[in-house]
PDB file of C-alpha atoms in Angstrom:
ATOM      1  CA  MET A   1       0.000   0.000   0.000  1.00 47.00           C
ATOM      2  CA  GLU A   2       1.429   3.328  -1.149  1.00 46.00           C
ATOM      3  CA  ARG A   3       1.905   6.167   1.388  1.00 49.00           C
ATOM      4  CA  ALA A   4       0.464   9.682   0.611  1.00 47.00           C
ATOM      5  CA  PRO A   5       2.989  12.435   0.289  1.00 50.00           C
ATOM      6  CA  ASP A   6       3.416  14.706   3.284  1.00 51.00           C
ATOM      7  CA  LEU A   7       1.845  18.165   2.845  1.00 47.00           C
ATOM      8  CA  ASP A   8       3.403  21.227   4.289  1.00 54.00           C
ATOM      9  CA  ILE A   9       1.509  22.807   7.144  1.00 56.00           C
ATOM     10  CA  GLU A  10       1.875  26.316   5.681  1.00 55.00           C
ATOM     11  CA  GLU A  11       0.481  25.268   2.348  1.00 57.00           C
ATOM     12  CA  LEU A  12      -2.512  23.747   4.091  1.00 54.00           C
ATOM     13  CA  LYS A  13      -3.201  26.985   5.949  1.00 57.00           C
ATOM     14  CA  MET A  14      -3.060  29.023   2.732  1.00 57.00           C
ATOM     15  CA  THR A  15      -5.392  26.660   0.936  1.00 63.00           C
ATOM     16  CA  ARG A  16      -7.875  26.859   3.764  1.00 63.00           C
ATOM     17  CA  GLU A  17      -7.850  30.666   3.841  1.00 65.00           C
ATOM     18  CA  GLN A  18      -8.368  30.875   0.091  1.00 66.00           C
ATOM     19  CA  TYR A  19     -11.296  28.537   0.358  1.00 63.00           C
ATOM     20  CA  ILE A  20     -12.936  30.583   3.114  1.00 66.00           C
ATOM     21  CA  LEU A  21     -12.494  33.853   1.158  1.00 65.00           C
ATOM     22  CA  ALA A  22     -13.967  32.336  -1.971  1.00 60.00           C
ATOM     23  CA  THR A  23     -16.931  31.045  -0.032  1.00 61.00           C
ATOM     24  CA  GLN A  24     -17.569  34.476   1.602  1.00 59.00           C
ATOM     25  CA  GLN A  25     -17.475  36.305  -1.739  1.00 55.00           C
ATOM     26  CA  ASN A  26     -20.046  33.925  -3.215  1.00 55.00           C
ATOM     27  CA  ASN A  27     -22.394  34.437  -0.249  1.00 54.00           C
ATOM     28  CA  LEU A  28     -22.355  38.374  -0.405  1.00 52.00           C
ATOM     29  CA  PRO A  29     -25.561  39.898  -1.756  1.00 55.00           C
ATOM     30  CA  ARG A  30     -25.160  41.634  -5.098  1.00 54.00           C
ATOM     31  CA  THR A  31     -27.050  44.759  -6.049  1.00 53.00           C
ATOM     32  CA  GLU A  32     -28.129  45.161  -9.571  1.00 52.00           C
ATOM     33  CA  ASN A  33     -28.415  49.011  -9.824  1.00 53.00           C
ATOM     34  CA  THR A  34     -25.016  50.357  -8.665  1.00 55.00           C
ATOM     35  CA  GLN A  35     -24.856  54.305  -8.787  1.00 61.00           C
ATOM     36  CA  LEU A  36     -21.604  55.835 -10.178  1.00 62.00           C
ATOM     37  CA  TYR A  37     -20.361  59.264  -8.798  1.00 60.00           C
ATOM     38  CA  PRO A  38     -18.306  61.460 -11.198  1.00 64.00           C
ATOM     39  CA  VAL A  39     -14.851  62.688 -10.047  1.00 63.00           C
ATOM     40  CA  GLY A  40     -13.661  66.362 -10.918  1.00 68.00           C
ATOM     41  CA  ILE A  41     -14.920  70.023 -11.136  1.00 73.00           C
ATOM     42  CA  TYR A  42     -18.040  70.661 -13.139  1.00 76.00           C
ATOM     43  CA  GLY A  43     -20.604  73.373 -13.578  1.00 79.00           C
ATOM     44  CA  TRP A  44     -20.083  76.992 -12.449  1.00 84.00           C
ATOM     45  CA  ARG A  45     -16.940  76.048 -10.500  1.00 84.00           C
ATOM     46  CA  LYS A  46     -15.289  74.918 -13.702  1.00 85.00           C
ATOM     47  CA  ARG A  47     -16.291  78.135 -15.491  1.00 88.00           C
ATOM     48  CA  CYS A  48     -14.955  80.308 -12.618  1.00 91.00           C
ATOM     49  CA  LEU A  49     -11.670  78.407 -12.663  1.00 90.00           C
ATOM     50  CA  TYR A  50     -11.289  78.964 -16.405  1.00 91.00           C
ATOM     51  CA  PHE A  51     -12.121  82.670 -15.924  1.00 93.00           C
ATOM     52  CA  PHE A  52      -9.484  83.126 -13.250  1.00 94.00           C
ATOM     53  CA  VAL A  53      -6.886  81.282 -15.334  1.00 94.00           C
ATOM     54  CA  LEU A  54      -7.742  83.496 -18.334  1.00 95.00           C
ATOM     55  CA  LEU A  55      -7.564  86.636 -16.155  1.00 95.00           C
ATOM     56  CA  LEU A  56      -4.177  85.592 -14.795  1.00 96.00           C
ATOM     57  CA  LEU A  57      -2.925  84.974 -18.316  1.00 96.00           C
ATOM     58  CA  VAL A  58      -4.097  88.432 -19.476  1.00 96.00           C
ATOM     59  CA  THR A  59      -2.459  90.075 -16.437  1.00 96.00           C
ATOM     60  CA  MET A  60       0.833  88.351 -17.172  1.00 96.00           C
ATOM     61  CA  ILE A  61       0.711  89.453 -20.796  1.00 96.00           C
ATOM     62  CA  VAL A  62      -0.036  93.089 -19.772  1.00 96.00           C
ATOM     63  CA  ASN A  63       2.791  93.078 -17.196  1.00 96.00           C
ATOM     64  CA  LEU A  64       5.196  91.690 -19.741  1.00 95.00           C
ATOM     65  CA  ALA A  65       4.152  94.324 -22.280  1.00 95.00           C
ATOM     66  CA  MET A  66       4.521  97.135 -19.703  1.00 94.00           C
ATOM     67  CA  THR A  67       7.951  95.855 -18.678  1.00 92.00           C
ATOM     68  CA  ILE A  68       9.102  95.773 -22.295  1.00 91.00           C
ATOM     69  CA  TRP A  69       7.682  99.299 -22.844  1.00 91.00           C
ATOM     70  CA  ILE A  70       9.458 100.681 -19.733  1.00 88.00           C
ATOM     71  CA  LEU A  71      12.728  99.090 -20.800  1.00 84.00           C
ATOM     72  CA  LYS A  72      12.293 100.629 -24.235  1.00 85.00           C
ATOM     73  CA  VAL A  73      11.348 104.102 -23.003  1.00 83.00           C
ATOM     74  CA  MET A  74      13.979 104.278 -20.246  1.00 79.00           C
ATOM     75  CA  ASN A  75      16.576 102.907 -22.637  1.00 79.00           C
ATOM     76  CA  PHE A  76      17.822 100.195 -20.302  1.00 80.00           C
ATOM     77  CA  THR A  77      21.023  98.608 -21.489  1.00 78.00           C
ATOM     78  CA  VAL A  78      23.763  96.489 -20.019  1.00 77.00           C
ATOM     79  CA  ASP A  79      25.815  99.621 -19.203  1.00 76.00           C
ATOM     80  CA  GLY A  80      23.045 101.627 -17.573  1.00 77.00           C
ATOM     81  CA  MET A  81      19.777 103.455 -18.142  1.00 77.00           C
ATOM     82  CA  GLY A  82      19.279 106.239 -20.671  1.00 74.00           C
ATOM     83  CA  ASN A  83      21.887 108.965 -20.183  1.00 76.00           C
ATOM     84  CA  LEU A  84      23.050 107.253 -17.005  1.00 79.00           C
ATOM     85  CA  ARG A  85      26.023 104.964 -17.479  1.00 80.00           C
ATOM     86  CA  VAL A  86      27.665 102.828 -14.840  1.00 80.00           C
ATOM     87  CA  THR A  87      31.439 102.739 -15.294  1.00 80.00           C
ATOM     88  CA  LYS A  88      34.363 101.473 -13.263  1.00 81.00           C
ATOM     89  CA  LYS A  89      35.050 104.960 -11.861  1.00 78.00           C
ATOM     90  CA  GLY A  90      31.455 105.652 -10.894  1.00 79.00           C
ATOM     91  CA  ILE A  91      28.299 106.906 -12.581  1.00 79.00           C
ATOM     92  CA  ARG A  92      28.369 108.990 -15.756  1.00 79.00           C
ATOM     93  CA  LEU A  93      25.381 111.196 -16.521  1.00 77.00           C
ATOM     94  CA  GLU A  94      25.013 112.923 -19.881  1.00 76.00           C
ATOM     95  CA  GLY A  95      22.584 115.635 -20.882  1.00 74.00           C
ATOM     96  CA  ILE A  96      20.213 117.644 -18.685  1.00 76.00           C
ATOM     97  CA  SER A  97      19.229 115.967 -15.412  1.00 76.00           C
ATOM     98  CA  GLU A  98      16.756 116.943 -12.702  1.00 78.00           C
ATOM     99  CA  PHE A  99      17.077 115.897  -9.050  1.00 78.00           C
ATOM    100  CA  LEU A 100      13.889 116.216  -7.010  1.00 81.00           C
ATOM    101  CA  LEU A 101      15.433 114.898  -3.779  1.00 83.00           C
ATOM    102  CA  PRO A 102      18.789 115.546  -2.070  1.00 78.00           C
ATOM    103  CA  LEU A 103      21.862 114.232  -3.886  1.00 77.00           C
ATOM    104  CA  TYR A 104      24.742 112.838  -1.821  1.00 79.00           C
ATOM    105  CA  VAL A 105      27.967 112.384  -3.776  1.00 79.00           C
ATOM    106  CA  LYS A 106      31.679 112.554  -3.106  1.00 80.00           C
ATOM    107  CA  GLU A 107      32.740 114.264  -6.328  1.00 81.00           C
ATOM    108  CA  ILE A 108      31.006 115.884  -9.306  1.00 81.00           C
ATOM    109  CA  HIS A 109      32.901 116.879 -12.434  1.00 79.00           C
ATOM    110  CA  SER A 110      31.998 117.488 -16.054  1.00 80.00           C
ATOM    111  CA  ARG A 111      33.566 116.287 -19.243  1.00 76.00           C
ATOM    112  CA  LYS A 112      36.843 117.805 -20.329  1.00 79.00           C
ATOM    113  CA  ASP A 113      35.286 119.605 -23.279  1.00 80.00           C
ATOM    114  CA  SER A 114      32.115 120.938 -21.605  1.00 81.00           C
ATOM    115  CA  PRO A 115      31.269 123.039 -18.518  1.00 83.00           C
ATOM    116  CA  LEU A 116      29.340 121.934 -15.448  1.00 80.00           C
ATOM    117  CA  VAL A 117      26.051 123.812 -15.017  1.00 80.00           C
ATOM    118  CA  LEU A 118      23.928 123.713 -11.843  1.00 79.00           C
ATOM    119  CA  GLN A 119      20.537 125.305 -12.410  1.00 79.00           C
ATOM    120  CA  SER A 120      17.494 125.836 -10.196  1.00 80.00           C
ATOM    121  CA  ASP A 121      14.291 127.839 -10.406  1.00 80.00           C
ATOM    122  CA  ARG A 122      14.854 129.297  -6.912  1.00 82.00           C
ATOM    123  CA  ASN A 123      18.385 128.877  -5.607  1.00 86.00           C
ATOM    124  CA  VAL A 124      21.323 126.488  -5.556  1.00 86.00           C
ATOM    125  CA  THR A 125      22.625 125.557  -2.108  1.00 86.00           C
ATOM    126  CA  VAL A 126      25.773 123.557  -1.390  1.00 85.00           C
ATOM    127  CA  ASN A 127      26.185 122.327   2.201  1.00 85.00           C
ATOM    128  CA  ALA A 128      29.199 120.787   3.916  1.00 86.00           C
ATOM    129  CA  ARG A 129      28.766 118.747   7.100  1.00 85.00           C
ATOM    130  CA  ASN A 130      31.100 117.002   9.490  1.00 87.00           C
ATOM    131  CA  HIS A 131      30.974 113.394  10.634  1.00 85.00           C
ATOM    132  CA  MET A 132      28.338 114.293  13.230  1.00 86.00           C
ATOM    133  CA  GLY A 133      26.022 115.793  10.624  1.00 83.00           C
ATOM    134  CA  GLN A 134      26.534 119.379  11.766  1.00 87.00           C
ATOM    135  CA  LEU A 135      26.601 122.125   9.141  1.00 87.00           C
ATOM    136  CA  THR A 136      30.137 123.512   8.744  1.00 89.00           C
ATOM    137  CA  GLY A 137      29.841 125.449   5.485  1.00 90.00           C
ATOM    138  CA  GLN A 138      27.127 126.641   3.134  1.00 91.00           C
ATOM    139  CA  LEU A 139      27.127 128.340  -0.265  1.00 89.00           C
ATOM    140  CA  THR A 140      23.809 129.689  -1.545  1.00 90.00           C
ATOM    141  CA  VAL A 141      23.350 131.156  -5.018  1.00 89.00           C
ATOM    142  CA  GLY A 142      20.010 132.941  -5.142  1.00 86.00           C
ATOM    143  CA  ALA A 143      18.208 135.411  -7.339  1.00 83.00           C
ATOM    144  CA  ASP A 144      19.177 138.396  -5.177  1.00 85.00           C
ATOM    145  CA  ALA A 145      22.541 137.490  -3.661  1.00 87.00           C
ATOM    146  CA  VAL A 146      25.300 134.920  -3.316  1.00 88.00           C
ATOM    147  CA  GLU A 147      25.787 133.985   0.333  1.00 88.00           C
ATOM    148  CA  ALA A 148      28.611 131.984   1.882  1.00 88.00           C
ATOM    149  CA  GLN A 149      28.593 130.887   5.515  1.00 89.00           C
ATOM    150  CA  CYS A 150      31.820 129.366   6.797  1.00 88.00           C
ATOM    151  CA  LYS A 151      34.664 130.044   9.197  1.00 89.00           C
ATOM    152  CA  ARG A 152      37.002 131.247   6.452  1.00 89.00           C
ATOM    153  CA  PHE A 153      36.377 132.118   2.794  1.00 88.00           C
ATOM    154  CA  GLU A 154      39.299 132.048   0.356  1.00 89.00           C
ATOM    155  CA  VAL A 155      39.817 132.733  -3.349  1.00 89.00           C
ATOM    156  CA  SER A 156      43.116 131.343  -4.667  1.00 88.00           C
ATOM    157  CA  SER A 157      45.004 131.776  -7.898  1.00 87.00           C
ATOM    158  CA  SER A 158      44.843 128.899 -10.366  1.00 83.00           C
ATOM    159  CA  GLU A 159      48.488 129.284 -11.383  1.00 83.00           C
ATOM    160  CA  ASP A 160      50.509 129.293  -8.174  1.00 84.00           C
ATOM    161  CA  GLY A 161      47.805 128.784  -5.526  1.00 83.00           C
ATOM    162  CA  ARG A 162      48.395 132.242  -4.038  1.00 87.00           C
ATOM    163  CA  VAL A 163      45.526 133.550  -1.906  1.00 89.00           C
ATOM    164  CA  LEU A 164      43.863 136.431  -3.756  1.00 90.00           C
ATOM    165  CA  PHE A 165      41.075 137.081  -1.272  1.00 90.00           C
ATOM    166  CA  SER A 166      40.348 135.710   2.184  1.00 90.00           C
ATOM    167  CA  ALA A 167      37.815 136.689   4.819  1.00 90.00           C
ATOM    168  CA  ASP A 168      37.096 135.554   8.344  1.00 89.00           C
ATOM    169  CA  GLU A 169      35.701 137.046  11.545  1.00 87.00           C
ATOM    170  CA  GLU A 170      38.879 139.008  12.320  1.00 86.00           C
ATOM    171  CA  GLU A 171      40.082 140.418   8.987  1.00 86.00           C
ATOM    172  CA  ILE A 172      39.742 140.526   5.214  1.00 86.00           C
ATOM    173  CA  VAL A 173      42.936 140.052   3.208  1.00 88.00           C
ATOM    174  CA  ILE A 174      43.310 140.975  -0.465  1.00 87.00           C
ATOM    175  CA  GLY A 175      46.426 139.357  -1.886  1.00 86.00           C
ATOM    176  CA  ALA A 176      46.171 140.612  -5.466  1.00 84.00           C
ATOM    177  CA  ASP A 177      48.950 142.766  -6.900  1.00 82.00           C
ATOM    178  CA  ARG A 178      46.488 145.538  -7.611  1.00 80.00           C
ATOM    179  CA  LEU A 179      43.102 146.563  -6.204  1.00 78.00           C
ATOM    180  CA  LYS A 180      40.994 148.565  -8.644  1.00 78.00           C
ATOM    181  CA  VAL A 181      37.687 150.256  -7.789  1.00 78.00           C
ATOM    182  CA  THR A 182      35.804 151.349 -10.915  1.00 81.00           C
ATOM    183  CA  GLY A 183      32.611 152.693  -9.325  1.00 80.00           C
ATOM    184  CA  THR A 184      31.640 156.302  -9.851  1.00 79.00           C
ATOM    185  CA  GLU A 185      31.266 156.860  -6.101  1.00 76.00           C
ATOM    186  CA  GLY A 186      34.661 155.297  -5.352  1.00 74.00           C
ATOM    187  CA  ALA A 187      35.340 153.274  -2.220  1.00 76.00           C
ATOM    188  CA  VAL A 188      33.567 154.019   1.070  1.00 77.00           C
ATOM    189  CA  PHE A 189      35.236 153.043   4.356  1.00 77.00           C
ATOM    190  CA  GLU A 190      33.315 153.431   7.614  1.00 79.00           C
ATOM    191  CA  HIS A 191      36.431 153.043   9.784  1.00 79.00           C
ATOM    192  CA  SER A 192      40.170 153.616   9.492  1.00 77.00           C
ATOM    193  CA  VAL A 193      42.245 152.604   6.459  1.00 76.00           C
ATOM    194  CA  GLU A 194      45.848 151.480   6.777  1.00 78.00           C
ATOM    195  CA  THR A 195      47.879 151.281   3.583  1.00 78.00           C
ATOM    196  CA  PRO A 196      51.471 152.004   2.550  1.00 79.00           C
ATOM    197  CA  HIS A 197      50.542 153.395  -0.868  1.00 79.00           C
ATOM    198  CA  ILE A 198      47.521 154.929  -2.575  1.00 78.00           C
ATOM    199  CA  ARG A 199      47.908 155.608  -6.282  1.00 78.00           C
ATOM    200  CA  ALA A 200      45.557 156.540  -9.081  1.00 78.00           C
ATOM    201  CA  ASP A 201      45.665 155.199 -12.625  1.00 77.00           C
ATOM    202  CA  PRO A 202      47.928 156.944 -15.138  1.00 80.00           C
ATOM    203  CA  SER A 203      46.365 160.164 -16.446  1.00 81.00           C
ATOM    204  CA  GLN A 204      43.739 160.022 -13.710  1.00 80.00           C
ATOM    205  CA  ASP A 205      43.234 162.159 -10.609  1.00 82.00           C
ATOM    206  CA  LEU A 206      43.341 160.769  -7.074  1.00 81.00           C
ATOM    207  CA  LYS A 207      40.711 162.204  -4.773  1.00 80.00           C
ATOM    208  CA  LEU A 208      40.216 161.516  -1.087  1.00 80.00           C
ATOM    209  CA  GLU A 209      36.923 162.976   0.123  1.00 79.00           C
ATOM    210  CA  SER A 210      34.734 162.943   3.193  1.00 79.00           C
ATOM    211  CA  PRO A 211      31.460 164.650   2.179  1.00 79.00           C
ATOM    212  CA  THR A 212      30.025 165.279   5.662  1.00 82.00           C
ATOM    213  CA  ARG A 213      32.844 164.664   8.165  1.00 82.00           C
ATOM    214  CA  SER A 214      36.585 165.079   8.584  1.00 83.00           C
ATOM    215  CA  LEU A 215      39.361 163.398   6.659  1.00 82.00           C
ATOM    216  CA  ILE A 216      42.263 162.368   8.894  1.00 82.00           C
ATOM    217  CA  MET A 217      45.614 161.001   7.760  1.00 81.00           C
ATOM    218  CA  GLU A 218      47.968 159.845  10.499  1.00 81.00           C
ATOM    219  CA  ALA A 219      51.460 158.382  10.391  1.00 81.00           C
ATOM    220  CA  PRO A 220      53.932 158.097  13.292  1.00 84.00           C
ATOM    221  CA  LYS A 221      56.993 158.839  11.131  1.00 84.00           C
ATOM    222  CA  GLY A 222      55.599 161.537   8.873  1.00 83.00           C
ATOM    223  CA  ILE A 223      53.250 162.247   5.999  1.00 83.00           C
ATOM    224  CA  GLN A 224      54.648 163.364   2.665  1.00 82.00           C
ATOM    225  CA  VAL A 225      52.485 164.960  -0.017  1.00 82.00           C
ATOM    226  CA  SER A 226      54.219 165.916  -3.247  1.00 81.00           C
ATOM    227  CA  ALA A 227      53.204 167.055  -6.714  1.00 81.00           C
ATOM    228  CA  ALA A 228      56.137 166.567  -9.083  1.00 80.00           C
ATOM    229  CA  ALA A 229      54.586 168.274 -12.114  1.00 80.00           C
ATOM    230  CA  GLY A 230      51.773 170.410 -10.741  1.00 81.00           C
ATOM    231  CA  ASP A 231      50.410 172.546  -7.949  1.00 84.00           C
ATOM    232  CA  LEU A 232      49.609 171.543  -4.404  1.00 83.00           C
ATOM    233  CA  LYS A 233      46.535 173.293  -3.060  1.00 84.00           C
ATOM    234  CA  ALA A 234      44.963 173.183   0.387  1.00 83.00           C
ATOM    235  CA  THR A 235      41.677 175.083   0.731  1.00 84.00           C
ATOM    236  CA  CYS A 236      39.159 175.286   3.548  1.00 84.00           C
ATOM    237  CA  ARG A 237      36.148 177.355   4.507  1.00 84.00           C
ATOM    238  CA  LYS A 238      37.213 178.447   7.978  1.00 85.00           C
ATOM    239  CA  GLU A 239      40.718 178.006   9.343  1.00 83.00           C
ATOM    240  CA  LEU A 240      43.848 176.273   8.088  1.00 83.00           C
ATOM    241  CA  HIS A 241      46.167 175.193  10.894  1.00 83.00           C
ATOM    242  CA  LEU A 242      49.832 174.304  10.461  1.00 84.00           C
ATOM    243  CA  GLN A 243      51.115 173.071  13.800  1.00 85.00           C
ATOM    244  CA  SER A 244      54.368 171.520  14.880  1.00 85.00           C
ATOM    245  CA  THR A 245      54.623 170.564  18.561  1.00 85.00           C
ATOM    246  CA  GLU A 246      58.406 170.171  18.760  1.00 85.00           C
ATOM    247  CA  GLY A 247      59.832 171.202  15.398  1.00 85.00           C
ATOM    248  CA  GLU A 248      59.416 174.135  13.032  1.00 86.00           C
ATOM    249  CA  ILE A 249      57.402 175.029   9.986  1.00 85.00           C
ATOM    250  CA  PHE A 250      59.776 175.542   7.078  1.00 86.00           C
ATOM    251  CA  LEU A 251      58.689 177.321   3.897  1.00 84.00           C
ATOM    252  CA  ASN A 252      61.255 177.047   1.100  1.00 85.00           C
ATOM    253  CA  ALA A 253      60.404 178.713  -2.226  1.00 84.00           C
ATOM    254  CA  ASP A 254      61.651 181.355  -4.617  1.00 84.00           C
ATOM    255  CA  SER A 255      58.874 183.643  -3.470  1.00 84.00           C
ATOM    256  CA  ILE A 256      56.385 183.498  -0.634  1.00 81.00           C
ATOM    257  CA  ARG A 257      53.132 185.407  -1.008  1.00 83.00           C
ATOM    258  CA  LEU A 258      50.510 186.052   1.628  1.00 80.00           C
ATOM    259  CA  GLY A 259      47.332 187.330   0.042  1.00 81.00           C
ATOM    260  CA  ASN A 260      44.309 189.112   1.513  1.00 82.00           C
ATOM    261  CA  LEU A 261      46.126 190.300   4.616  1.00 81.00           C
ATOM    262  CA  PRO A 262      44.307 193.099   6.483  1.00 81.00           C
ATOM    263  CA  VAL A 263      45.800 196.596   6.192  1.00 80.00           C
ATOM    264  CA  GLY A 264      46.117 198.583   9.355  1.00 72.00           C
ATOM    265  CA  THR A 265      45.158 202.264   9.646  1.00 67.00           C
ATOM    266  CA  PHE A 266      46.829 205.061  11.563  1.00 58.00           C
ATOM    267  CA  SER A 267      45.623 205.728  15.083  1.00 54.00           C
ATOM    268  CA  SER A 268      44.471 209.166  16.210  1.00 44.00           C
ATOM    269  CA  SER A 269      47.799 209.831  17.983  1.00 51.00           C
ATOM    270  CA  SER A 270      49.743 209.461  14.715  1.00 50.00           C
ATOM    271  CA  PRO A 271      48.862 212.026  12.044  1.00 53.00           C
ATOM    272  CA  PRO A 272      48.529 210.566   8.552  1.00 52.00           C
ATOM    273  CA  SER A 273      51.179 211.271   6.017  1.00 53.00           C
ATOM    274  CA  SER A 274      50.495 213.217   2.842  1.00 52.00           C
ATOM    275  CA  SER A 275      51.637 210.276   0.760  1.00 50.00           C
ATOM    276  CA  ALA A 276      49.222 207.693   2.293  1.00 51.00           C
ATOM    277  CA  ALA A 277      46.944 207.812  -0.766  1.00 54.00           C
ATOM    278  CA  ARG A 278      49.678 206.560  -3.032  1.00 66.00           C
ATOM    279  CA  GLN A 279      51.181 204.024  -0.583  1.00 67.00           C
ATOM    280  CA  THR A 280      52.659 200.949  -2.370  1.00 75.00           C
ATOM    281  CA  ILE A 281      55.075 199.569   0.221  1.00 82.00           C
ATOM    282  CA  TYR A 282      53.861 197.986   3.426  1.00 84.00           C
ATOM    283  CA  GLU A 283      55.395 196.608   6.524  1.00 85.00           C
ATOM    284  CA  LEU A 284      54.509 193.068   7.745  1.00 85.00           C
ATOM    285  CA  CYS A 285      53.458 193.187  11.354  1.00 85.00           C
ATOM    286  CA  VAL A 286      52.665 190.432  13.830  1.00 85.00           C
ATOM    287  CA  CYS A 287      50.216 190.726  16.696  1.00 84.00           C
ATOM    288  CA  PRO A 288      50.928 189.081  20.066  1.00 81.00           C
ATOM    289  CA  ASN A 289      48.397 186.392  19.209  1.00 80.00           C
ATOM    290  CA  GLY A 290      50.308 185.598  16.014  1.00 80.00           C
ATOM    291  CA  LYS A 291      48.021 187.374  13.563  1.00 82.00           C
ATOM    292  CA  LEU A 292      49.697 188.993  10.549  1.00 84.00           C
ATOM    293  CA  TYR A 293      48.676 192.245   8.998  1.00 83.00           C
ATOM    294  CA  LEU A 294      50.101 194.974   6.773  1.00 85.00           C
ATOM    295  CA  SER A 295      51.007 198.466   7.845  1.00 83.00           C
ATOM    296  CA  PRO A 296      52.015 201.283   5.536  1.00 81.00           C
ATOM    297  CA  ALA A 297      55.790 201.524   5.549  1.00 81.00           C
ATOM    298  CA  GLY A 298      57.451 204.677   6.745  1.00 77.00           C
ATOM    299  CA  ALA A 299      60.857 205.950   7.828  1.00 77.00           C
ATOM    300  CA  GLY A 300      60.506 203.869  10.957  1.00 78.00           C
ATOM    301  CA  SER A 301      58.280 201.031  12.088  1.00 79.00           C
ATOM    302  CA  THR A 302      54.586 201.801  11.794  1.00 78.00           C
ATOM    303  CA  CYS A 303      53.219 198.644  13.450  1.00 79.00           C
ATOM    304  CA  GLN A 304      52.573 200.435  16.748  1.00 71.00           C
ATOM    305  CA  SER A 305      50.886 203.328  14.953  1.00 53.00           C
ATOM    306  CA  SER A 306      48.317 201.017  13.255  1.00 52.00           C
ATOM    307  CA  SER A 307      47.751 198.401  15.934  1.00 60.00           C
ATOM    308  CA  ASN A 308      43.953 198.544  15.704  1.00 68.00           C
ATOM    309  CA  ILE A 309      44.019 195.140  13.965  1.00 74.00           C
ATOM    310  CA  CYS A 310      45.450 193.569  17.108  1.00 77.00           C
ATOM    311  CA  LEU A 311      42.894 195.308  19.311  1.00 73.00           C
ATOM    312  CA  TRP A 312      39.910 193.863  17.452  1.00 69.00           C
ATOM    313  CA  SER A 313      41.320 190.401  16.745  1.00 58.00           C
TER     314      SER A 313
END
């Protein structure tokens, strides 16, 4: 009698489970009318989605067109935008430019063959500040005046750097070789003037005038006034004083004339001479107060005889 082959326990378990599952599936009730549900977006939701997608597409196209138009109008290139070029040394701007907000730069210079023009409808103001932001200098070019506010203002020569004009709180220095005033009213000084030399232009007169007050010239070592080829005149309305405190007054000329001196008359104690009507020679007399007058000359001195000038002086 033949022996049946041995079956594996695992294979028996699998066969049993398959049998049970097949039996359960055959016993399940089956429905004839099974309802199917569609999967997706339909109806008004689908139309709204298509509308939003179309609107997004139109917006992208408009943005792209505007970007291309701005790039075209502003002339954007690899080197810069319009007249603005970005170089290795900085930014180069060509043509007329308008700045509506403050501009902060380290250096501004024009091309070698063209000037630099700063223009404004009201004024142009250049400010300088320190590291703390405090204003240290200001230059304002306005319609009425040019104002500079700083501790010291200097104008230097372009050739040798020599200071031509400088001004600060203490003094104003003019370093030019020549100072020329071309105004019709000349130069007006409210206070004293110290200078080693005042000279007029060739073939021109030099006039120092004080219309309403005095004109004073002072020098500790002397004042010299000379006219090499002309006259020297000193005129006044009232009195002309020549005074020397320690020295003398020296008059050196071929002839010295004193005009408009008063002529004395004979007193009652001295009878007049018969030749007084045709008197042509006079005697120069001096009063005790220093006044000079003329007295008709005679055989002797006639100053005592006509001393009425001294009595009334």
